[in-house]
Amino acid sequence: MVNKPILAITPGEPAGIGPDLCLQLLQRPLPCPMVVIADPDMLQQRAEILGLAFNYTPWTSQHRRDRAYYVAEVPLTGPVVAGKLDPAHAQYVLQTLQRAASGCLSGEFSGLVTGPVHKGNINNAGFPFTGHTEYLADLGNSKQVVMMLADNRMRVALATTHIPLSKVSNSINQELLISVLRVLDQGLKQLFAIPQPHILVCGLNPHAGENGYLGDEETKVIAPAIQILQKEGLRLTGPVSADTAFLQQPLCNADAVLAMYHDQGLPVIKHSGFGNIVNITLGLPFIRTSVDHGTALPLAGSGNIDSGSMQSALDMAYRLTQHDTTQTA
């Protein structure tokens, strides 16, 4: 463990299954030291409910690396009941993310694995929050980040993320697409060691607009953006119809697919490998991976959960540290 990277992990919503997932991971051999950023008393209480061992070492400024896992304490202001949301816990969730991001930015941690948060609970507490991706982008002062989900078969990135479908068309412009595709191309090179990534770019409309008969976003926005980047040397194909982009033949020749909106691409990859998919944020100044599911409140504390996605997120974060040349930890 001495020369291994150190990964931070945030359990997310304390009333959800995030703490359960973390505790399950800690029962297994870990690829590198882990620092759980959470309230240790909450973790201890959940471990007792689940009947799991939890013997932690506090994380200190000495950056010891001889243990399998540590806890960097962020205290809760009140008790947690598994499965029951409490807006009073929203600030705690954000504080764990702030602590993790600052540690990644300073080089204290080599990357971050995040458990599921409850966006509604955070917003109900009065904090504007649209998701991990956007919040971490703000903490990392990143002008453009890209949400990408990946499994062992495909990588799907999004041009737009958590916005209403009615706002997607007006949100897609050449400047956005050029920025997103540059980040996606660079992320595939830097984190996945792909020298010249090939990216399929979906159209927005059915049949990629059918030459303008089913919409003109492809001819006026998407195709011109692709052409500009092709002249820069990016390997892009598109705009392609989303109903054929995910077939075996196109996918076997592509390193990633860029979908125009959330539900254009994510249902496909989640159907393909739900439970083993990893959410990766490209464009941050540090590595961040996450689970592909929500807080599953009814299952919290039950022991009846599948930690496959959290395990995959941890394994992916560790693998990415092996490729990423910007690591300083």
GROMACS .gro file of C-alpha atoms in nm:
model
  329
    1MET     CA    1   0.000   0.000   0.000
    2VAL     CA    2   0.294   0.235   0.059
    3ASN     CA    3   0.343   0.351  -0.300
    4LYS     CA    4  -0.019   0.322  -0.406
    5PRO     CA    5  -0.243   0.619  -0.492
    6ILE     CA    6  -0.491   0.728  -0.227
    7LEU     CA    7  -0.856   0.757  -0.327
    8ALA     CA    8  -1.122   0.953  -0.142
    9ILE     CA    9  -1.478   0.823  -0.123
   10THR     CA   10  -1.791   1.013  -0.024
   11PRO     CA   11  -2.091   0.800   0.077
   12GLY     CA   12  -2.342   1.065  -0.037
   13GLU     CA   13  -2.688   1.086   0.124
   14PRO     CA   14  -2.646   0.941   0.476
   15ALA     CA   15  -3.002   0.805   0.487
   16GLY     CA   16  -2.953   0.616   0.161
   17ILE     CA   17  -2.751   0.312   0.063
   18GLY     CA   18  -2.426   0.506   0.013
   19PRO     CA   19  -2.293   0.428   0.363
   20ASP     CA   20  -2.391   0.062   0.316
   21LEU     CA   21  -2.202   0.047  -0.013
   22CYS     CA   22  -1.890   0.198   0.143
   23LEU     CA   23  -1.899  -0.042   0.435
   24GLN     CA   24  -1.937  -0.339   0.202
   25LEU     CA   25  -1.634  -0.226   0.002
   26LEU     CA   26  -1.425  -0.200   0.317
   27GLN     CA   27  -1.483  -0.571   0.386
   28ARG     CA   28  -1.294  -0.664   0.068
   29PRO     CA   29  -0.934  -0.634  -0.051
   30LEU     CA   30  -0.883  -0.281  -0.179
   31PRO     CA   31  -0.658  -0.188  -0.473
   32CYS     CA   32  -0.516   0.109  -0.280
   33PRO     CA   33  -0.573   0.299   0.046
   34MET     CA   34  -0.916   0.460   0.077
   35VAL     CA   35  -1.018   0.766   0.275
   36VAL     CA   36  -1.389   0.771   0.354
   37ILE     CA   37  -1.503   1.128   0.402
   38ALA     CA   38  -1.797   1.101   0.639
   39ASP     CA   39  -1.918   1.103   0.996
   40PRO     CA   40  -1.755   0.797   1.159
   41ASP     CA   41  -2.034   0.761   1.418
   42MET     CA   42  -2.290   0.736   1.137
   43LEU     CA   43  -2.079   0.470   0.965
   44GLN     CA   44  -2.037   0.282   1.291
   45GLN     CA   45  -2.412   0.286   1.353
   46ARG     CA   46  -2.484   0.157   1.002
   47ALA     CA   47  -2.216  -0.110   1.035
   48GLU     CA   48  -2.383  -0.237   1.352
   49ILE     CA   49  -2.720  -0.252   1.177
   50LEU     CA   50  -2.566  -0.447   0.890
   51GLY     CA   51  -2.348  -0.666   1.108
   52LEU     CA   52  -2.030  -0.554   0.935
   53ALA     CA   53  -1.685  -0.490   1.079
   54PHE     CA   54  -1.573  -0.128   1.090
   55ASN     CA   55  -1.238  -0.060   1.255
   56TYR     CA   56  -1.118   0.268   1.115
   57THR     CA   57  -0.811   0.485   1.154
   58PRO     CA   58  -0.857   0.864   1.148
   59TRP     CA   59  -0.700   1.030   0.846
   60THR     CA   60  -0.436   1.281   0.955
   61SER     CA   61  -0.203   1.530   0.793
   62GLN     CA   62   0.080   1.276   0.807
   63HIS     CA   63  -0.081   1.100   0.506
   64ARG     CA   64  -0.010   0.750   0.633
   65ARG     CA   65  -0.052   0.480   0.370
   66ASP     CA   66  -0.003   0.163   0.571
   67ARG     CA   67  -0.372   0.091   0.636
   68ALA     CA   68  -0.641  -0.030   0.398
   69TYR     CA   69  -0.878   0.256   0.481
   70TYR     CA   70  -0.916   0.569   0.689
   71VAL     CA   71  -1.192   0.814   0.778
   72ALA     CA   72  -1.162   1.189   0.733
   73GLU     CA   73  -1.428   1.314   0.972
   74VAL     CA   74  -1.704   1.548   0.862
   75PRO     CA   75  -1.953   1.562   1.152
   76LEU     CA   76  -2.327   1.543   1.116
   77THR     CA   77  -2.539   1.785   1.318
   78GLY     CA   78  -2.804   1.527   1.407
   79PRO     CA   79  -2.896   1.158   1.401
   80VAL     CA   80  -2.955   0.965   1.080
   81VAL     CA   81  -3.240   0.720   1.030
   82ALA     CA   82  -3.177   0.478   0.745
   83GLY     CA   83  -3.433   0.533   0.471
   84LYS     CA   84  -3.565   0.865   0.606
   85LEU     CA   85  -3.457   1.189   0.443
   86ASP     CA   86  -3.381   1.494   0.657
   87PRO     CA   87  -3.304   1.833   0.494
   88ALA     CA   88  -3.077   1.906   0.792
   89HIS     CA   89  -2.827   1.661   0.640
   90ALA     CA   90  -2.798   1.847   0.309
   91GLN     CA   91  -2.519   2.077   0.424
   92TYR     CA   92  -2.325   1.777   0.554
   93VAL     CA   93  -2.344   1.610   0.211
   94LEU     CA   94  -2.206   1.923   0.045
   95GLN     CA   95  -1.932   1.954   0.307
   96THR     CA   96  -1.812   1.601   0.232
   97LEU     CA   97  -1.786   1.691  -0.137
   98GLN     CA   98  -1.605   2.015  -0.056
   99ARG     CA   99  -1.355   1.827   0.164
  100ALA     CA  100  -1.299   1.564  -0.103
  101ALA     CA  101  -1.255   1.815  -0.385
  102SER     CA  102  -1.011   2.028  -0.187
  103GLY     CA  103  -0.807   1.716  -0.108
  104CYS     CA  104  -0.798   1.619  -0.475
  105LEU     CA  105  -0.702   1.970  -0.584
  106SER     CA  106  -0.417   1.987  -0.332
  107GLY     CA  107  -0.279   1.646  -0.427
  108GLU     CA  108  -0.374   1.493  -0.093
  109PHE     CA  109  -0.594   1.243  -0.280
  110SER     CA  110  -0.536   1.088  -0.622
  111GLY     CA  111  -0.904   1.079  -0.714
  112LEU     CA  112  -1.260   1.071  -0.586
  113VAL     CA  113  -1.534   0.806  -0.584
  114THR     CA  114  -1.880   0.939  -0.500
  115GLY     CA  115  -2.183   0.760  -0.364
  116PRO     CA  116  -2.538   0.865  -0.457
  117VAL     CA  117  -2.683   1.193  -0.335
  118HIS     CA  118  -3.048   1.299  -0.318
  119LYS     CA  119  -3.080   1.615  -0.529
  120GLY     CA  120  -3.431   1.689  -0.406
  121ASN     CA  121  -3.332   1.678  -0.040
  122ILE     CA  122  -3.043   1.917  -0.101
  123ASN     CA  123  -3.266   2.159  -0.294
  124ASN     CA  124  -3.539   2.136  -0.030
  125ALA     CA  125  -3.282   2.252   0.224
  126GLY     CA  126  -3.229   2.570   0.025
  127PHE     CA  127  -2.909   2.483  -0.161
  128PRO     CA  128  -2.913   2.516  -0.543
  129PHE     CA  129  -2.786   2.181  -0.666
  130THR     CA  130  -2.839   2.010  -1.002
  131GLY     CA  131  -2.600   1.722  -0.952
  132HIS     CA  132  -2.252   1.601  -0.860
  133THR     CA  133  -2.114   1.687  -1.204
  134GLU     CA  134  -2.212   2.052  -1.195
  135TYR     CA  135  -2.123   2.098  -0.827
  136LEU     CA  136  -1.775   1.951  -0.864
  137ALA     CA  137  -1.720   2.157  -1.179
  138ASP     CA  138  -1.783   2.469  -0.972
  139LEU     CA  139  -1.551   2.353  -0.694
  140GLY     CA  140  -1.281   2.269  -0.949
  141ASN     CA  141  -1.331   2.597  -1.138
  142SER     CA  142  -1.382   2.395  -1.456
  143LYS     CA  143  -1.532   2.583  -1.750
  144GLN     CA  144  -1.653   2.269  -1.923
  145VAL     CA  145  -1.708   1.922  -1.784
  146VAL     CA  146  -1.856   1.619  -1.955
  147MET     CA  147  -2.063   1.343  -1.796
  148MET     CA  148  -1.969   1.003  -1.936
  149LEU     CA  149  -2.097   0.660  -1.837
  150ALA     CA  150  -1.887   0.356  -1.918
  151ASP     CA  151  -1.889  -0.020  -1.884
  152ASN     CA  152  -1.677  -0.288  -2.048
  153ARG     CA  153  -1.869  -0.251  -2.376
  154MET     CA  154  -1.926   0.118  -2.441
  155ARG     CA  155  -1.870   0.476  -2.331
  156VAL     CA  156  -2.155   0.726  -2.360
  157ALA     CA  157  -2.100   1.098  -2.302
  158LEU     CA  158  -2.363   1.373  -2.286
  159ALA     CA  159  -2.374   1.712  -2.455
  160THR     CA  160  -2.639   1.827  -2.205
  161THR     CA  161  -2.712   1.671  -1.867
  162HIS     CA  162  -2.985   1.750  -1.615
  163ILE     CA  163  -3.210   1.993  -1.799
  164PRO     CA  164  -3.574   1.960  -1.912
  165LEU     CA  165  -3.621   1.805  -2.254
  166SER     CA  166  -3.800   2.122  -2.368
  167LYS     CA  167  -3.476   2.317  -2.320
  168VAL     CA  168  -3.238   2.078  -2.497
  169SER     CA  169  -3.268   2.218  -2.850
  170ASN     CA  170  -3.198   2.577  -2.747
  171SER     CA  171  -2.908   2.461  -2.528
  172ILE     CA  172  -2.724   2.288  -2.811
  173ASN     CA  173  -2.508   2.528  -3.009
  174GLN     CA  174  -2.176   2.510  -3.192
  175GLU     CA  175  -1.979   2.658  -2.905
  176LEU     CA  176  -2.113   2.400  -2.660
  177LEU     CA  177  -2.056   2.103  -2.890
  178ILE     CA  178  -1.703   2.211  -2.978
  179SER     CA  179  -1.619   2.254  -2.610
  180VAL     CA  180  -1.775   1.921  -2.507
  181LEU     CA  181  -1.610   1.726  -2.788
  182ARG     CA  182  -1.268   1.873  -2.710
  183VAL     CA  183  -1.304   1.772  -2.345
  184LEU     CA  184  -1.426   1.425  -2.443
  185ASP     CA  185  -1.139   1.377  -2.689
  186GLN     CA  186  -0.881   1.494  -2.435
  187GLY     CA  187  -1.031   1.282  -2.156
  188LEU     CA  188  -1.013   0.968  -2.367
  189LYS     CA  189  -0.650   1.043  -2.446
  190GLN     CA  190  -0.541   1.135  -2.095
  191LEU     CA  191  -0.738   0.891  -1.882
  192PHE     CA  192  -0.786   0.594  -2.116
  193ALA     CA  193  -0.458   0.615  -2.307
  194ILE     CA  194  -0.633   0.619  -2.646
  195PRO     CA  195  -0.395   0.803  -2.883
  196GLN     CA  196  -0.657   0.915  -3.138
  197PRO     CA  197  -1.011   0.851  -3.013
  198HIS     CA  198  -1.294   0.789  -3.259
  199ILE     CA  199  -1.619   0.948  -3.140
  200LEU     CA  200  -1.966   0.896  -3.281
  201VAL     CA  201  -2.176   1.212  -3.255
  202CYS     CA  202  -2.552   1.159  -3.239
  203GLY     CA  203  -2.802   1.385  -3.404
  204LEU     CA  204  -3.076   1.545  -3.199
  205ASN     CA  205  -3.377   1.451  -3.408
  206PRO     CA  206  -3.509   1.116  -3.536
  207HIS     CA  207  -3.293   0.987  -3.823
  208ALA     CA  208  -3.049   1.272  -3.751
  209GLY     CA  209  -3.297   1.519  -3.897
  210GLU     CA  210  -3.357   1.337  -4.228
  211ASN     CA  211  -3.173   1.610  -4.423
  212GLY     CA  212  -3.374   1.882  -4.253
  213TYR     CA  213  -3.720   1.732  -4.291
  214LEU     CA  214  -3.733   1.623  -3.925
  215GLY     CA  215  -3.543   1.917  -3.777
  216ASP     CA  216  -3.255   2.141  -3.876
  217GLU     CA  217  -3.028   2.127  -3.568
  218GLU     CA  218  -2.811   1.871  -3.744
  219THR     CA  219  -2.746   2.082  -4.055
  220LYS     CA  220  -2.725   2.419  -3.879
  221VAL     CA  221  -2.541   2.329  -3.557
  222ILE     CA  222  -2.413   1.973  -3.516
  223ALA     CA  223  -2.258   1.907  -3.858
  224PRO     CA  224  -2.076   2.245  -3.872
  225ALA     CA  225  -1.931   2.186  -3.523
  226ILE     CA  226  -1.808   1.843  -3.630
  227GLN     CA  227  -1.648   1.985  -3.944
  228ILE     CA  228  -1.458   2.249  -3.746
  229LEU     CA  229  -1.314   1.987  -3.512
  230GLN     CA  230  -1.234   1.746  -3.793
  231LYS     CA  231  -1.010   2.016  -3.938
  232GLU     CA  232  -0.832   2.025  -3.600
  233GLY     CA  233  -0.762   1.653  -3.633
  234LEU     CA  234  -1.037   1.504  -3.415
  235ARG     CA  235  -1.177   1.171  -3.538
  236LEU     CA  236  -1.549   1.234  -3.541
  237THR     CA  237  -1.833   1.063  -3.727
  238GLY     CA  238  -2.175   1.221  -3.745
  239PRO     CA  239  -2.428   1.341  -3.696
  240VAL     CA  240  -2.552   0.982  -3.681
  241SER     CA  241  -2.901   0.863  -3.604
  242ALA     CA  242  -2.925   0.768  -3.236
  243ASP     CA  243  -3.139   0.464  -3.316
  244THR     CA  244  -2.847   0.300  -3.500
  245ALA     CA  245  -2.546   0.454  -3.324
  246PHE     CA  246  -2.559   0.190  -3.050
  247LEU     CA  247  -2.566  -0.114  -3.277
  248GLN     CA  248  -2.274  -0.356  -3.255
  249GLN     CA  249  -2.106  -0.258  -3.582
  250PRO     CA  250  -2.083   0.118  -3.515
  251LEU     CA  251  -1.979   0.062  -3.154
  252CYS     CA  252  -1.697  -0.179  -3.235
  253ASN     CA  253  -1.528   0.094  -3.438
  254ALA     CA  254  -1.584   0.375  -3.186
  255ASP     CA  255  -1.425   0.471  -2.854
  256ALA     CA  256  -1.723   0.675  -2.734
  257VAL     CA  257  -2.066   0.801  -2.835
  258LEU     CA  258  -2.176   1.158  -2.769
  259ALA     CA  259  -2.552   1.178  -2.704
  260MET     CA  260  -2.727   1.512  -2.724
  261TYR     CA  261  -2.932   1.470  -2.406
  262HIS     CA  262  -2.961   1.255  -2.095
  263ASP     CA  263  -3.229   1.008  -2.200
  264GLN     CA  264  -3.098   0.969  -2.554
  265GLY     CA  265  -2.791   0.778  -2.444
  266LEU     CA  266  -2.816   0.665  -2.085
  267PRO     CA  267  -3.111   0.423  -2.116
  268VAL     CA  268  -2.908   0.228  -2.373
  269ILE     CA  269  -2.597   0.182  -2.161
  270LYS     CA  270  -2.798   0.122  -1.843
  271HIS     CA  271  -2.996  -0.150  -2.016
  272SER     CA  272  -2.669  -0.300  -2.134
  273GLY     CA  273  -2.495  -0.321  -1.800
  274PHE     CA  274  -2.685  -0.166  -1.509
  275GLY     CA  275  -2.510  -0.238  -1.183
  276ASN     CA  276  -2.163  -0.236  -1.336
  277ILE     CA  277  -2.165   0.104  -1.503
  278VAL     CA  278  -1.941   0.385  -1.387
  279ASN     CA  279  -2.016   0.756  -1.410
  280ILE     CA  280  -1.697   0.948  -1.498
  281THR     CA  281  -1.664   1.326  -1.501
  282LEU     CA  282  -1.426   1.450  -1.772
  283GLY     CA  283  -1.283   1.801  -1.764
  284LEU     CA  284  -1.223   1.823  -1.390
  285PRO     CA  285  -0.870   1.885  -1.263
  286PHE     CA  286  -0.893   1.551  -1.080
  287ILE     CA  287  -1.031   1.201  -1.135
  288ARG     CA  288  -1.391   1.147  -1.031
  289THR     CA  289  -1.603   0.836  -1.073
  290SER     CA  290  -1.943   0.750  -0.931
  291VAL     CA  291  -2.216   0.490  -0.914
  292ASP     CA  292  -2.481   0.473  -1.185
  293HIS     CA  293  -2.782   0.466  -0.950
  294GLY     CA  294  -2.962   0.664  -0.683
  295THR     CA  295  -2.997   0.654  -0.307
  296ALA     CA  296  -3.243   0.359  -0.295
  297LEU     CA  297  -3.384   0.477   0.039
  298PRO     CA  298  -3.610   0.174   0.102
  299LEU     CA  299  -3.303  -0.054   0.092
  300ALA     CA  300  -3.084   0.146   0.329
  301GLY     CA  301  -2.981  -0.061   0.628
  302SER     CA  302  -3.140  -0.376   0.486
  303GLY     CA  303  -2.824  -0.549   0.369
  304ASN     CA  304  -3.014  -0.637   0.052
  305ILE     CA  305  -2.815  -0.427  -0.193
  306ASP     CA  306  -2.586  -0.483  -0.489
  307SER     CA  307  -2.255  -0.299  -0.453
  308GLY     CA  308  -2.143  -0.384  -0.807
  309SER     CA  309  -2.155  -0.028  -0.938
  310MET     CA  310  -1.964   0.110  -0.638
  311GLN     CA  311  -1.702  -0.161  -0.679
  312SER     CA  312  -1.678  -0.079  -1.049
  313ALA     CA  313  -1.644   0.292  -0.970
  314LEU     CA  314  -1.359   0.219  -0.729
  315ASP     CA  315  -1.184  -0.013  -0.974
  316MET     CA  316  -1.224   0.240  -1.256
  317ALA     CA  317  -1.087   0.527  -1.044
  318TYR     CA  318  -0.784   0.318  -0.955
  319ARG     CA  319  -0.725   0.223  -1.320
  320LEU     CA  320  -0.755   0.586  -1.429
  321THR     CA  321  -0.484   0.689  -1.182
  322GLN     CA  322  -0.251   0.453  -1.368
  323HIS     CA  323  -0.303   0.645  -1.694
  324ASP     CA  324  -0.342   1.000  -1.566
  325THR     CA  325  -0.011   1.185  -1.592
  326THR     CA  326  -0.131   1.483  -1.388
  327GLN     CA  327  -0.131   1.298  -1.055
  328THR     CA  328   0.067   1.463  -0.779
  329ALA     CA  329  -0.036   1.259  -0.475
   0.00000   0.00000   0.00000
